[in-house]
Tab-separated table of C-alpha atoms in Angstrom:
chain	number	residue	atom	x	y	z
T	191	MET	CA	0.000	0.000	0.000
T	192	PRO	CA	1.450	3.423	-0.908
T	193	LEU	CA	2.224	5.718	2.000
T	194	ASP	CA	-0.401	8.208	0.861
T	195	ALA	CA	-3.026	5.486	1.258
T	196	HIS	CA	-1.911	4.973	4.855
T	197	PHE	CA	-2.098	8.726	5.442
T	198	ALA	CA	-5.618	8.791	4.000
T	199	ARG	CA	-6.765	6.043	6.363
T	200	VAL	CA	-5.073	7.305	9.543
T	201	PRO	CA	-3.091	10.564	9.250
T	202	LEU	CA	-0.789	9.769	12.166
T	203	ILE	CA	2.883	8.864	12.327
T	204	PRO	CA	3.945	7.912	15.868
T	205	GLU	CA	7.430	9.358	16.406
T	206	VAL	CA	9.359	7.217	18.855
T	207	SER	CA	12.795	7.363	20.449
T	208	LEU	CA	13.444	3.704	21.204
T	209	PRO	CA	16.467	3.066	23.430
T	210	ASP	CA	16.316	-0.738	23.277
T	211	PRO	CA	15.904	-2.484	19.903
T	212	LEU	CA	14.497	-5.523	21.716
T	213	ASP	CA	11.394	-3.418	22.366
T	214	ALA	CA	10.821	-2.747	18.657
T	215	VAL	CA	8.523	-5.684	17.970
T	216	PRO	CA	6.355	-5.286	21.122
T	217	LEU	CA	6.034	-1.575	20.255
T	218	ALA	CA	4.982	-2.324	16.690
T	219	ARG	CA	2.449	-4.901	17.859
T	220	ALA	CA	0.957	-2.464	20.381
T	221	LEU	CA	0.605	0.271	17.764
T	222	SER	CA	-0.883	-2.168	15.279
T	223	ALA	CA	-3.377	-3.444	17.860
T	224	GLY	CA	-4.360	0.185	18.421
T	225	GLY	CA	-5.176	0.564	14.739
T	226	LEU	CA	-2.040	2.337	13.504
T	227	SER	CA	0.047	1.111	10.591
T	228	LEU	CA	3.031	3.492	10.638
T	229	VAL	CA	5.873	4.180	13.045
T	230	GLU	CA	8.903	6.435	12.776
T	231	LEU	CA	11.953	5.619	14.878
T	232	ARG	CA	14.350	8.434	15.664
T	233	TRP	CA	17.938	7.788	14.587
T	234	HIS	CA	20.136	6.661	17.476
T	235	GLY	CA	22.820	4.710	15.649
T	236	ALA	CA	23.154	1.013	14.900
T	237	ASP	CA	20.505	0.054	17.470
T	238	THR	CA	17.929	1.916	15.398
T	239	LEU	CA	18.856	-0.124	12.338
T	240	ALA	CA	18.400	-3.304	14.378
T	241	ALA	CA	14.969	-2.083	15.512
T	242	ILE	CA	13.927	-1.268	11.943
T	243	ARG	CA	15.058	-4.683	10.753
T	244	ALA	CA	13.121	-6.428	13.526
T	245	ILE	CA	9.882	-4.601	12.745
T	246	ALA	CA	10.261	-5.050	8.988
T	247	THR	CA	10.773	-8.793	9.300
T	248	GLN	CA	8.525	-9.707	12.231
T	249	CYS	CA	5.691	-7.174	11.835
T	250	PRO	CA	5.155	-6.835	8.084
T	251	GLN	CA	1.780	-5.156	8.684
T	252	MET	CA	3.626	-2.173	10.200
T	253	VAL	CA	5.293	0.361	7.910
T	254	VAL	CA	8.487	1.446	9.634
T	255	GLY	CA	10.455	4.586	8.886
T	256	ILE	CA	13.312	6.549	10.380
T	257	GLY	CA	13.603	10.193	11.371
T	258	GLY	CA	16.558	12.486	11.940
T	259	VAL	CA	18.675	11.224	9.041
T	260	ILE	CA	21.371	13.727	8.029
T	261	ASP	CA	23.625	11.864	5.599
T	262	ALA	CA	23.451	9.575	2.593
T	263	ALA	CA	25.206	6.642	4.283
T	264	THR	CA	22.617	6.466	7.060
T	265	TYR	CA	19.867	6.748	4.456
T	266	THR	CA	21.237	3.751	2.572
T	267	HIS	CA	21.710	1.659	5.716
T	268	ALA	CA	18.134	2.419	6.797
T	269	VAL	CA	16.744	1.331	3.430
T	270	GLU	CA	18.761	-1.871	3.603
T	271	ALA	CA	17.346	-2.527	7.096
T	272	GLY	CA	13.780	-2.212	5.798
T	273	ALA	CA	12.786	1.443	6.256
T	274	ARG	CA	9.896	2.434	3.981
T	275	PHE	CA	10.097	6.169	4.600
T	276	ILE	CA	12.896	8.455	5.734
T	277	SER	CA	12.759	11.973	7.073
T	278	SER	CA	15.522	14.477	7.624
T	279	PRO	CA	15.615	17.710	9.650
T	280	GLY	CA	16.722	19.572	6.518
T	281	SER	CA	17.763	18.604	3.026
T	282	THR	CA	21.024	18.472	1.083
T	283	PRO	CA	21.952	17.562	-2.506
T	284	SER	CA	23.492	14.271	-1.327
T	285	LEU	CA	20.330	13.275	0.560
T	286	GLN	CA	18.205	14.166	-2.443
T	287	ALA	CA	20.457	12.112	-4.704
T	288	VAL	CA	20.324	9.000	-2.526
T	289	ALA	CA	16.550	9.423	-2.199
T	290	ARG	CA	16.217	9.365	-5.994
T	291	SER	CA	18.253	6.149	-6.107
T	292	HIS	CA	15.704	4.417	-3.838
T	293	ALA	CA	12.473	5.215	-5.646
T	294	GLY	CA	10.369	2.812	-3.568
T	295	VAL	CA	11.144	4.638	-0.317
T	296	LEU	CA	9.345	7.887	0.526
T	297	TYR	CA	11.728	10.722	1.372
T	298	LEU	CA	10.374	13.510	3.595
T	299	PRO	CA	12.823	16.407	3.528
T	300	GLY	CA	12.516	18.767	6.462
T	301	VAL	CA	11.639	22.397	5.786
T	302	ALA	CA	11.162	25.396	8.059
T	303	THR	CA	10.748	28.239	5.568
T	304	ILE	CA	8.906	28.746	2.307
T	305	SER	CA	12.253	29.161	0.528
T	306	GLU	CA	13.329	25.710	1.743
T	307	ALA	CA	9.998	24.236	0.682
T	308	MET	CA	10.358	25.834	-2.754
T	309	ALA	CA	13.865	24.381	-3.098
T	310	VAL	CA	12.830	20.795	-2.350
T	311	ARG	CA	9.781	21.194	-4.574
T	312	GLU	CA	12.073	22.324	-7.389
T	313	ALA	CA	14.223	19.256	-6.693
T	314	GLY	CA	11.184	17.060	-7.366
T	315	PHE	CA	9.854	16.220	-3.903
T	316	SER	CA	6.158	16.739	-3.199
T	317	ARG	CA	5.894	15.446	0.391
T	318	VAL	CA	7.797	17.450	2.994
T	319	ARG	CA	8.184	17.536	6.746
T	320	LEU	CA	7.249	20.901	8.235
T	321	GLY	CA	8.223	21.733	11.776
T	322	PRO	CA	8.416	22.531	14.558
T	323	VAL	CA	5.291	24.416	13.575
T	324	PRO	CA	3.851	25.508	16.945
T	325	ILE	CA	7.107	27.359	17.646
T	326	GLN	CA	7.288	28.847	14.174
T	327	GLY	CA	3.693	29.953	13.750
T	328	GLY	CA	1.347	27.049	14.303
T	329	VAL	CA	-1.762	26.552	12.219
T	330	ALA	CA	-1.376	29.954	10.573
T	331	GLN	CA	2.029	28.948	9.233
T	332	VAL	CA	0.655	25.736	7.752
T	333	ALA	CA	-2.070	27.723	6.002
T	334	THR	CA	0.531	30.153	4.645
T	335	PHE	CA	2.677	27.346	3.268
T	336	HIS	CA	-0.313	25.719	1.595
T	337	GLN	CA	-1.438	28.971	0.050
T	338	ALA	CA	2.023	29.579	-1.391
T	339	LEU	CA	2.680	25.985	-2.462
T	340	PRO	CA	-0.683	24.246	-2.944
T	341	ASP	CA	0.801	21.224	-4.730
T	342	LEU	CA	2.934	20.210	-1.732
T	343	ARG	CA	1.684	17.897	1.007
T	344	PHE	CA	2.960	18.431	4.523
T	345	ILE	CA	3.797	16.119	7.389
T	346	VAL	CA	3.463	18.458	10.368
T	347	SER	CA	5.823	17.661	13.211
T	348	GLY	CA	7.381	19.088	16.330
T	349	GLY	CA	5.199	20.236	19.198
T	350	VAL	CA	1.997	18.662	17.899
T	351	ASP	CA	0.123	16.969	20.711
T	352	ALA	CA	-3.217	15.386	21.540
T	353	LEU	CA	-4.733	18.801	22.301
T	354	ASN	CA	-3.860	20.561	19.036
T	355	ALA	CA	-3.611	17.659	16.584
T	356	ASP	CA	-7.114	18.170	15.219
T	357	SER	CA	-6.352	21.807	14.392
T	358	PHE	CA	-3.421	20.790	12.229
T	359	ILE	CA	-4.989	17.803	10.502
T	360	ALA	CA	-7.964	19.955	9.503
T	361	GLN	CA	-5.707	22.224	7.451
T	362	GLU	CA	-5.636	21.836	3.684
T	363	GLY	CA	-2.383	20.429	2.416
T	364	VAL	CA	-1.657	18.403	5.569
T	365	ALA	CA	-1.183	14.718	4.767
T	366	ALA	CA	-0.340	13.567	8.283
T	367	ILE	CA	1.030	14.689	11.619
T	368	GLY	CA	3.908	13.441	13.698
T	369	ALA	CA	2.492	11.990	16.902
T	370	GLY	CA	5.198	12.027	19.520
T	371	TRP	CA	2.723	11.680	22.384
T	372	ILE	CA	1.524	8.163	21.549
T	373	ALA	CA	4.545	6.214	22.809
T	374	THR	CA	6.425	8.351	25.320
T	375	GLY	CA	9.687	7.659	27.078
T	376	ASP	CA	8.196	6.825	30.468
T	377	HIS	CA	5.799	4.239	29.063
T	378	LEU	CA	8.507	2.769	26.840
T	379	GLN	CA	10.825	2.399	29.819
T	380	ARG	CA	8.067	0.624	31.734
T	381	ARG	CA	7.218	-1.421	28.643
T	382	ASP	CA	3.593	-0.502	29.173
T	383	TRP	CA	2.394	-1.868	25.849
T	384	ALA	CA	-1.259	-1.879	26.932
T	385	TRP	CA	-1.136	1.873	27.621
T	386	ILE	CA	0.515	2.518	24.256
T	387	GLU	CA	-2.119	0.402	22.492
T	388	ASP	CA	-4.940	2.303	24.207
T	389	ASN	CA	-3.297	5.643	23.452
T	390	ALA	CA	-2.869	4.700	19.795
T	391	ALA	CA	-6.525	3.700	19.536
T	392	ALA	CA	-7.679	6.934	21.181
T	393	ALA	CA	-5.557	9.050	18.829
T	394	ARG	CA	-6.771	7.149	15.777
T	395	GLU	CA	-10.414	7.561	16.756
T	396	ALA	CA	-10.007	11.268	17.529
T	397	LEU	CA	-8.368	12.004	14.186
T	398	ALA	CA	-10.902	9.873	12.291
T	399	ASP	CA	-13.699	11.905	13.878
T	400	CYS	CA	-11.919	15.117	12.942
T	401	ARG	CA	-11.614	14.178	9.279
T	402	ALA	CA	-15.132	12.816	9.157
T	403	GLY	CA	-16.392	16.108	10.506
């Protein structure tokens, strides 16, 4: 299933910093049981590659990606481990080049200004990561970006939470939001998979109601 189809069904990407790769599969199963089909693991070195590989092989129903990638070598290693989408905090010619060489993997270059968004659009990328938006202007900034660049689709990230998520997902041009509140550090440390499953289900239902409305 293309990533856009996942976004259309549930416009949420849980963003997770996972310290122990042995927790990758229980995390993926909890998110899946809560009705989510995507997860983004923040880059923390070789352990993150091991976590991606575990999810890709043992939980094929879960689409796993990686965030925080800043160089082409990491990009390639992540693809080889099984990552289906890759995001970066910014974008460089070398990242864009390696992204083009892996056409089956969705690249989400990070942008913070309209000039940066225009540059990645000119480079041929139509899905971008925009953030941290609440700090930089919130919903009004998303609306401004969409008005200027209506053919881009935005993954809104950084500072989005359960209280403001519906405001962002209701904006035109927003494909999905980064959901860092679904699997937090405390619950990961306690391996509270039931809480994470319930939180995933609650977030999915809230966003489904928002789009339905």
